Short mmCIF file of C-alpha atoms and ligand atoms in Angstrom, two decimals:
data_model
loop_
_atom_site.label_atom_id
_atom_site.label_comp_id
_atom_site.label_asym_id
_atom_site.label_seq_id
_atom_site.Cartn_x
_atom_site.Cartn_y
_atom_site.Cartn_z
CA UNK A 1 193.92 27.58 -188.63
CA UNK A 2 194.30 25.88 -185.21
CA UNK A 3 193.32 22.25 -184.75
CA UNK A 4 190.39 23.17 -182.41
CA UNK A 5 189.11 25.79 -184.83
CA UNK A 6 189.43 23.54 -187.92
CA UNK A 7 187.44 20.65 -186.36
CA UNK A 8 185.28 22.80 -184.18
CA UNK A 9 182.01 21.25 -185.36
CA UNK A 10 183.16 17.76 -184.51
CA UNK A 11 184.61 18.60 -181.08
CA UNK A 12 183.00 19.43 -177.72
CA UNK A 13 183.62 23.19 -178.20
CA UNK A 14 181.38 26.01 -176.95
CA UNK A 15 181.66 29.76 -177.21
CA UNK A 16 183.44 29.65 -173.86
CA UNK A 17 186.16 27.22 -174.94
CA UNK A 18 189.48 29.04 -175.44
CA UNK A 19 190.95 27.96 -178.80
CA UNK A 20 194.45 27.53 -177.50
CA UNK A 21 197.10 26.29 -179.93
CA UNK A 22 200.67 25.44 -180.45
CA UNK A 23 200.08 24.63 -184.10
CA UNK A 24 199.37 20.96 -183.36
CA UNK A 25 197.86 18.48 -185.84
CA UNK A 26 197.97 18.83 -189.61
CA UNK A 27 200.79 16.30 -189.59
CA UNK A 28 202.09 14.82 -192.85
CA UNK A 29 200.82 11.64 -194.49
CA UNK A 30 204.01 10.38 -196.08
CA UNK A 31 204.04 7.82 -198.88
CA UNK A 32 206.41 4.92 -198.08
CA UNK A 33 206.88 3.16 -201.41
CA UNK A 34 210.16 1.45 -200.61
CA UNK A 35 208.90 0.02 -197.33
CA UNK A 36 205.59 -1.01 -198.97
CA UNK A 37 207.60 -2.98 -201.58
CA UNK A 38 209.73 -4.50 -198.89
CA UNK A 39 206.67 -5.51 -196.76
CA UNK A 40 204.84 -6.73 -199.94
CA UNK A 41 201.85 -4.42 -199.84
CA UNK A 42 200.40 -2.16 -202.58
CA UNK A 43 200.39 1.06 -200.68
CA UNK A 44 201.70 2.26 -197.26
CA UNK A 45 201.39 5.74 -195.93
CA UNK A 46 202.86 7.08 -192.69
CA UNK A 47 200.90 9.47 -190.49
CA UNK A 48 203.91 11.03 -188.86
CA UNK A 49 202.66 12.26 -185.50
CA UNK A 50 206.16 13.07 -184.38
CA UNK A 51 205.68 16.35 -186.25
CA UNK A 52 203.40 17.70 -183.51
CA UNK A 53 204.74 20.58 -181.37
CA UNK A 54 205.96 18.33 -178.47
CA UNK A 55 206.78 15.44 -180.80
CA UNK A 56 203.84 13.06 -180.29
CA UNK A 57 200.16 12.67 -181.11
CA UNK A 58 199.42 13.41 -177.39
CA UNK A 59 199.23 17.09 -178.35
CA UNK A 60 195.89 16.51 -180.10
CA UNK A 61 194.18 15.24 -177.02
CA UNK A 62 195.97 17.53 -174.71
CA UNK A 63 195.07 20.79 -176.48
CA UNK A 64 191.34 19.78 -176.19
CA UNK A 65 191.69 18.62 -172.49
CA UNK A 66 193.53 21.77 -171.42
CA UNK A 67 191.07 24.02 -173.28
CA UNK A 68 188.21 22.37 -171.45
CA UNK A 69 190.06 22.54 -168.17
CA UNK A 70 190.46 26.25 -168.64
CA UNK A 71 186.80 26.65 -169.63
CA UNK A 72 185.77 24.81 -166.43
CA UNK A 73 187.91 27.06 -164.30
CA UNK A 74 190.72 24.63 -163.38
CA UNK A 75 194.00 25.99 -162.00
CA UNK A 76 196.01 22.83 -162.24
CA UNK A 77 196.12 19.54 -164.10
CA UNK A 78 197.70 16.21 -163.27
CA UNK A 79 198.69 13.10 -165.32
CA UNK A 80 200.50 9.82 -165.13
CA UNK A 81 202.88 9.29 -168.00
CA UNK A 82 205.40 7.08 -169.70
CA UNK A 83 206.73 10.44 -171.03
CA UNK A 84 204.80 11.85 -173.97
CA UNK A 85 201.65 12.67 -172.03
CA UNK A 86 203.69 14.53 -169.44
CA UNK A 87 205.52 16.54 -172.17
CA UNK A 88 202.23 17.51 -173.80
CA UNK A 89 200.49 18.29 -170.51
CA UNK A 90 203.34 20.38 -169.37
CA UNK A 91 203.51 22.35 -172.67
CA UNK A 92 199.77 23.07 -173.00
CA UNK A 93 199.50 23.90 -169.31
CA UNK A 94 202.29 26.41 -169.72
CA UNK A 95 200.64 27.83 -172.84
CA UNK A 96 197.33 28.19 -170.97
CA UNK A 97 198.79 29.43 -167.63
CA UNK A 98 197.94 26.35 -165.58
CA UNK A 99 200.05 24.40 -163.16
CA UNK A 100 200.97 20.85 -164.34
CA UNK A 101 201.72 17.95 -161.95
CA UNK A 102 203.31 14.90 -163.62
CA UNK A 103 203.71 11.44 -162.04
CA UNK A 104 206.18 9.22 -163.88
CA UNK A 105 207.63 5.76 -163.25
CA UNK A 106 211.25 6.34 -162.04
CA UNK A 107 213.91 5.29 -164.53
CA UNK A 108 211.48 4.32 -167.24
CA UNK A 109 211.23 7.60 -169.14
CA UNK A 110 213.21 8.50 -172.25
CA UNK A 111 215.59 11.44 -171.60
CA UNK A 112 214.03 13.77 -174.20
CA UNK A 113 210.60 13.50 -172.63
CA UNK A 114 211.95 14.15 -169.16
CA UNK A 115 213.75 17.24 -170.49
CA UNK A 116 210.46 18.55 -171.99
CA UNK A 117 208.43 18.13 -168.76
CA UNK A 118 211.20 19.97 -166.82
CA UNK A 119 211.69 22.73 -169.31
CA UNK A 120 207.97 23.39 -169.69
CA UNK A 121 207.89 23.90 -165.87
CA UNK A 122 205.86 20.93 -164.70
CA UNK A 123 206.05 19.67 -161.11
CA UNK A 124 207.58 16.30 -161.66
CA UNK A 125 207.20 13.34 -159.28
CA UNK A 126 209.01 10.08 -160.02
CA UNK A 127 207.54 7.04 -158.26
CA UNK A 128 209.08 3.69 -157.52
CA UNK A 129 206.51 1.88 -159.54
CA UNK A 130 205.27 1.46 -163.08
CA UNK A 131 202.86 3.46 -165.25
CA UNK A 132 199.82 1.56 -164.00
CA UNK A 133 200.68 2.45 -160.34
CA UNK A 134 201.16 6.11 -161.36
CA UNK A 135 197.73 6.15 -163.05
CA UNK A 136 196.08 4.69 -159.91
CA UNK A 137 197.52 7.49 -157.79
CA UNK A 138 196.50 10.10 -160.33
CA UNK A 139 192.87 8.92 -160.30
CA UNK A 140 192.91 9.18 -156.49
CA UNK A 141 194.42 12.67 -156.66
CA UNK A 142 191.61 13.69 -159.02
CA UNK A 143 189.03 12.49 -156.45
CA UNK A 144 190.69 14.24 -153.51
CA UNK A 145 191.88 17.60 -154.90
CA UNK A 146 190.47 20.27 -157.17
CA UNK A 147 192.79 19.14 -159.96
CA UNK A 148 191.87 17.98 -163.51
CA UNK A 149 193.07 14.56 -164.59
CA UNK A 150 194.37 14.78 -168.21
CA UNK A 151 195.17 11.14 -168.83
CA UNK A 152 193.12 9.53 -171.56
CA UNK A 153 190.51 8.52 -168.99
CA UNK A 154 189.60 12.20 -169.59
CA UNK A 155 187.05 11.94 -172.49
CA UNK A 156 188.26 15.26 -173.97
CA UNK A 157 191.64 13.66 -174.68
CA UNK A 158 189.96 10.96 -176.75
CA UNK A 159 187.84 13.68 -178.50
CA UNK A 160 190.92 15.71 -179.50
CA UNK A 161 192.68 12.64 -180.76
CA UNK A 162 189.82 11.83 -183.20
CA UNK A 163 191.11 14.70 -185.33
CA UNK A 164 193.97 12.46 -186.66
CA UNK A 165 191.29 10.26 -188.32
CA UNK A 166 189.55 13.32 -189.85
CA UNK A 167 192.96 14.52 -191.31
CA UNK A 168 193.71 11.19 -192.87
CA UNK A 169 190.30 11.13 -194.66
CA UNK A 170 190.51 14.77 -195.57
CA UNK A 171 193.84 14.08 -197.37
CA UNK A 172 192.95 10.75 -198.99
CA UNK A 173 189.34 11.65 -199.78
CA UNK A 174 188.22 8.40 -198.11
CA UNK A 175 189.28 6.06 -195.31
CA UNK A 176 192.24 3.78 -195.91
CA UNK A 177 191.55 0.03 -195.98
CA UNK A 178 193.34 -0.51 -192.68
CA UNK A 179 195.06 1.59 -189.96
CA UNK A 180 198.09 0.09 -188.14
CA UNK A 181 199.14 1.52 -184.79
CA UNK A 182 200.73 0.76 -181.53
CA UNK A 183 198.52 0.13 -178.47
CA UNK A 184 199.51 1.15 -175.01
CA UNK A 185 196.84 2.59 -172.85
CA UNK A 186 194.58 2.08 -175.84
CA UNK A 187 193.31 5.72 -176.01
CA UNK A 188 194.51 6.23 -179.52
CA UNK A 189 192.91 3.24 -181.17
CA UNK A 190 189.69 4.20 -179.37
CA UNK A 191 189.91 7.71 -180.72
CA UNK A 192 190.73 6.71 -184.34
CA UNK A 193 187.82 4.33 -184.43
CA UNK A 194 185.47 7.00 -183.06
CA UNK A 195 186.76 9.53 -185.58
CA UNK A 196 186.42 7.20 -188.60
CA UNK A 197 182.88 6.21 -187.44
CA UNK A 198 181.89 9.85 -187.07
CA UNK A 199 183.20 10.77 -190.53
CA UNK A 200 181.47 7.75 -192.02
CA UNK A 201 178.22 8.74 -190.48
CA UNK A 202 178.61 12.17 -192.08
CA UNK A 203 179.12 10.52 -195.50
CA UNK A 204 182.81 11.48 -195.73
CA UNK A 205 184.00 7.93 -196.31
CA UNK A 206 182.64 5.07 -198.38
CA UNK A 207 183.76 2.41 -195.89
CA UNK A 208 185.30 2.01 -192.46
CA UNK A 209 188.94 0.89 -192.10
CA UNK A 210 190.05 -2.22 -190.24
CA UNK A 211 191.84 -1.21 -186.95
CA UNK A 212 195.07 -3.21 -186.60
CA UNK A 213 196.55 -2.56 -183.17
CA UNK A 214 199.89 -3.93 -181.84
CA UNK A 215 201.10 -4.33 -178.30
CA UNK A 216 204.70 -5.21 -177.40
CA UNK A 217 204.90 -8.90 -176.52
CA UNK A 218 206.13 -8.08 -172.94
CA UNK A 219 203.20 -5.77 -172.43
CA UNK A 220 200.37 -7.44 -174.28
CA UNK A 221 197.41 -7.70 -171.82
CA UNK A 222 194.75 -7.25 -174.49
CA UNK A 223 196.22 -10.00 -176.64
CA UNK A 224 196.57 -12.41 -173.69
CA UNK A 225 193.28 -11.39 -172.07
CA UNK A 226 194.70 -10.57 -168.65
CA UNK A 227 196.54 -7.64 -167.08
CA UNK A 228 200.40 -7.73 -166.81
CA UNK A 229 201.76 -6.98 -163.32
CA UNK A 230 205.31 -6.41 -164.58
CA UNK A 231 205.08 -5.26 -168.23
CA UNK A 232 208.40 -5.00 -169.99
CA UNK A 233 209.45 -3.67 -173.43
CA UNK A 234 212.05 -1.33 -174.73
CA UNK A 235 209.20 0.56 -176.37
CA UNK A 236 208.58 2.53 -173.21
CA UNK A 237 205.62 4.49 -174.58
CA UNK A 238 203.60 1.20 -174.76
CA UNK A 239 204.94 -0.44 -171.60
CA UNK A 240 201.55 -0.65 -170.00
CA UNK A 241 200.11 -3.70 -168.22
CA UNK A 242 196.50 -2.66 -167.60
CA UNK A 243 195.18 -0.34 -170.42
CA UNK A 244 192.57 2.22 -169.30
CA UNK A 245 190.68 1.98 -172.61
CA UNK A 246 190.89 -1.80 -172.86
CA UNK A 247 187.18 -2.43 -173.53
CA UNK A 248 186.95 0.35 -176.12
CA UNK A 249 190.00 -1.09 -177.87
CA UNK A 250 188.34 -4.52 -177.98
CA UNK A 251 185.19 -2.91 -179.42
CA UNK A 252 187.21 -1.05 -182.08
CA UNK A 253 188.87 -4.32 -183.03
CA UNK A 254 185.61 -6.32 -183.18
CA UNK A 255 183.42 -3.69 -184.84
CA UNK A 256 186.00 -3.01 -187.54
CA UNK A 257 186.85 -6.70 -188.01
CA UNK A 258 190.39 -5.86 -187.34
CA UNK A 259 192.83 -7.35 -184.88
CA UNK A 260 194.98 -6.65 -181.84
CA UNK A 261 198.15 -8.66 -181.90
CA UNK A 262 201.64 -8.31 -180.39
CA UNK A 263 205.20 -7.98 -181.76
CA UNK A 264 208.51 -8.76 -180.13
CA UNK A 265 211.04 -6.03 -179.20
CA UNK A 266 213.31 -7.36 -182.00
CA UNK A 267 210.47 -7.00 -184.54
CA UNK A 268 209.85 -3.43 -183.23
CA UNK A 269 213.49 -2.51 -183.52
CA UNK A 270 213.76 -3.96 -187.07
CA UNK A 271 210.70 -1.88 -188.18
CA UNK A 272 212.04 1.14 -186.38
CA UNK A 273 215.33 0.97 -188.19
CA UNK A 274 213.72 0.18 -191.51
CA UNK A 275 211.51 3.29 -191.31
CA UNK A 276 214.51 5.49 -190.84
CA UNK A 277 216.76 3.71 -193.27
CA UNK A 278 214.31 3.06 -196.15
CA UNK A 279 212.08 6.10 -195.91
CA UNK A 280 214.04 8.76 -193.99
CA UNK A 281 211.39 8.85 -191.21
CA UNK A 282 212.76 8.63 -187.71
CA UNK A 283 210.12 7.76 -185.10
CA UNK A 284 210.41 6.51 -181.55
CA UNK A 285 210.64 2.72 -181.03
CA UNK A 286 206.97 2.30 -179.78
CA UNK A 287 205.83 4.12 -182.87
CA UNK A 288 207.22 1.41 -185.09
CA UNK A 289 204.94 -1.32 -183.62
CA UNK A 290 202.26 -0.73 -186.21
CA UNK A 291 204.70 -1.34 -189.14
CA UNK A 292 206.26 -4.32 -187.29
CA UNK A 293 202.73 -5.71 -186.86
CA UNK A 294 201.81 -5.10 -190.51
CA UNK A 295 204.90 -7.00 -191.58
CA UNK A 296 203.88 -9.90 -189.28
CA UNK A 297 200.36 -10.04 -190.60
CA UNK A 298 201.45 -9.99 -194.25
CA UNK A 299 203.98 -12.83 -193.61
CA UNK A 300 201.14 -14.82 -191.96
CA UNK A 301 198.88 -14.16 -194.90
CA UNK A 302 196.52 -12.35 -192.52
CA UNK A 303 196.74 -8.93 -194.32
CA UNK A 304 195.81 -8.65 -197.99
CA UNK A 305 198.75 -7.23 -200.07
CA UNK A 306 196.41 -5.36 -202.44
CA UNK A 307 195.20 -2.80 -199.93
CA UNK A 308 195.97 0.77 -198.85
CA UNK A 309 197.51 0.86 -195.31
CA UNK A 310 198.11 3.79 -193.12
CA UNK A 311 200.55 3.32 -190.26
CA UNK A 312 200.51 5.82 -187.39
CA UNK A 313 203.99 6.84 -186.24
CA UNK A 314 203.09 8.15 -182.81
CA UNK A 315 206.16 9.99 -181.72
CA UNK A 316 209.46 11.48 -182.88
CA UNK A 317 212.77 9.56 -182.89
CA UNK A 318 214.68 12.31 -181.11
CA UNK A 319 212.62 11.64 -177.98
CA UNK A 320 214.98 8.76 -177.23
CA UNK A 321 218.25 9.22 -179.07
CA UNK A 322 220.18 7.08 -176.47
CA UNK A 323 218.45 3.90 -177.62
CA UNK A 324 219.07 4.69 -181.25
CA UNK A 325 222.85 5.27 -180.74
CA UNK A 326 223.10 1.99 -178.77
CA UNK A 327 222.12 0.09 -181.96
CA UNK A 328 225.50 1.00 -183.46
CA UNK A 329 229.13 0.87 -182.43
CA UNK A 330 230.32 4.40 -181.87
CA UNK A 331 232.76 5.62 -184.58
CA UNK A 332 236.42 5.62 -183.48
CA UNK A 333 238.17 8.96 -184.07
CA UNK A 334 240.82 8.96 -186.80
CA UNK A 335 243.38 11.58 -187.82
CA UNK A 336 241.93 14.43 -190.06
CA UNK A 337 243.49 13.13 -193.26
CA UNK A 338 242.05 11.94 -196.60
CA UNK A 339 243.92 8.63 -196.16
CA UNK A 340 242.48 7.90 -192.75
CA UNK A 341 238.96 8.72 -193.83
CA UNK A 342 239.30 6.65 -197.02
CA UNK A 343 240.44 3.71 -194.91
CA UNK A 344 237.36 4.03 -192.65
CA UNK A 345 235.06 4.30 -195.65
CA UNK A 346 236.77 1.33 -197.30
CA UNK A 347 237.35 3.38 -200.54
C1 PLP B 1 201.05 7.23 -175.80
C2 PLP B 1 201.82 6.65 -176.88
C3 PLP B 1 201.51 5.40 -177.45
C4 PLP B 1 200.31 4.59 -176.98
O1 PLP B 1 199.07 5.25 -177.24
P1 PLP B 1 197.82 4.83 -176.36
O2 PLP B 1 196.78 5.74 -176.65
O3 PLP B 1 198.25 4.79 -174.91
O4 PLP B 1 197.50 3.39 -176.83
C5 PLP B 1 202.21 4.89 -178.51
N1 PLP B 1 203.30 5.57 -178.94
C6 PLP B 1 203.70 6.77 -178.45
C7 PLP B 1 204.90 7.48 -179.00
C8 PLP B 1 203.00 7.31 -177.39
O5 PLP B 1 203.37 8.50 -176.84
#
């Protein structure tokens, strides 16, 4: 069953809403026992959102936003993006027969994401500026033209993204003790909190989880308490200086008695590599911020070891293969002989 059909009663769906689908959602919750032992926690589960059709959790919100855009008679949609939103917008617009316009910061987008937007047929504009500048322009375009903005300022995006919280509870039979996730524009932490609260009100959980959000140090406006003019991190998906859902993220943090902290690029890279090496789960760098943050909290004694943690891995590792390959020295070709190969392997 499609995501919109499955959670129909919890979503803003009417008889006129087309239940479009690319088989999004229903992503695996993968036990990570080796990494849990390494971090020093009882239980760690990975909600691997890279398994969505365009390779990130953005598909959950986008399917809802595009369905509502169609219902309201829109012909075209626009978004600003660090990459994954544009891939999702382009794919679902193609699916629904809408035009997609995508505004991206020039040179700051992973190659895989650019390839997706182009292949799905979006009109792509690269601006000489960062994500925050792109979002400013998109908001103005929405005011001036009959075009639907599908950034997470669009409430339907947030609504669609609540489904990830429902899925976690549906699989575990209750909420986890804490949810760890990266924070960029802060739509996802907002949506998870909303989703967990809704399920709790319906009696589907015995408690609410703590929301543990992590920004990259070079793009940590919520942690510092002021916007960053020039955010910088290799985790491009969270390279955002002035999050649109800032206040909602702060509410999620405070109401859940969780935290929003930051992690360095080195800590992100270490967690990113550990996820792939220890558990066989390859996510994109930004996606590892939640695990990097959990490691930091455990080391500080700020996260109880005897708890069940779910870390959200927001996007797929193949989005940005260049950065992965750069971590290693490329193999030097050798003659096709057993001896040469044995020498390389040190056997
Ligand atoms: C969009 C995105 C984020 C950040 O999510 P927000 O809702 O903007 O906080 C993190 N990781 C990946 C892979 C993303 O695409």
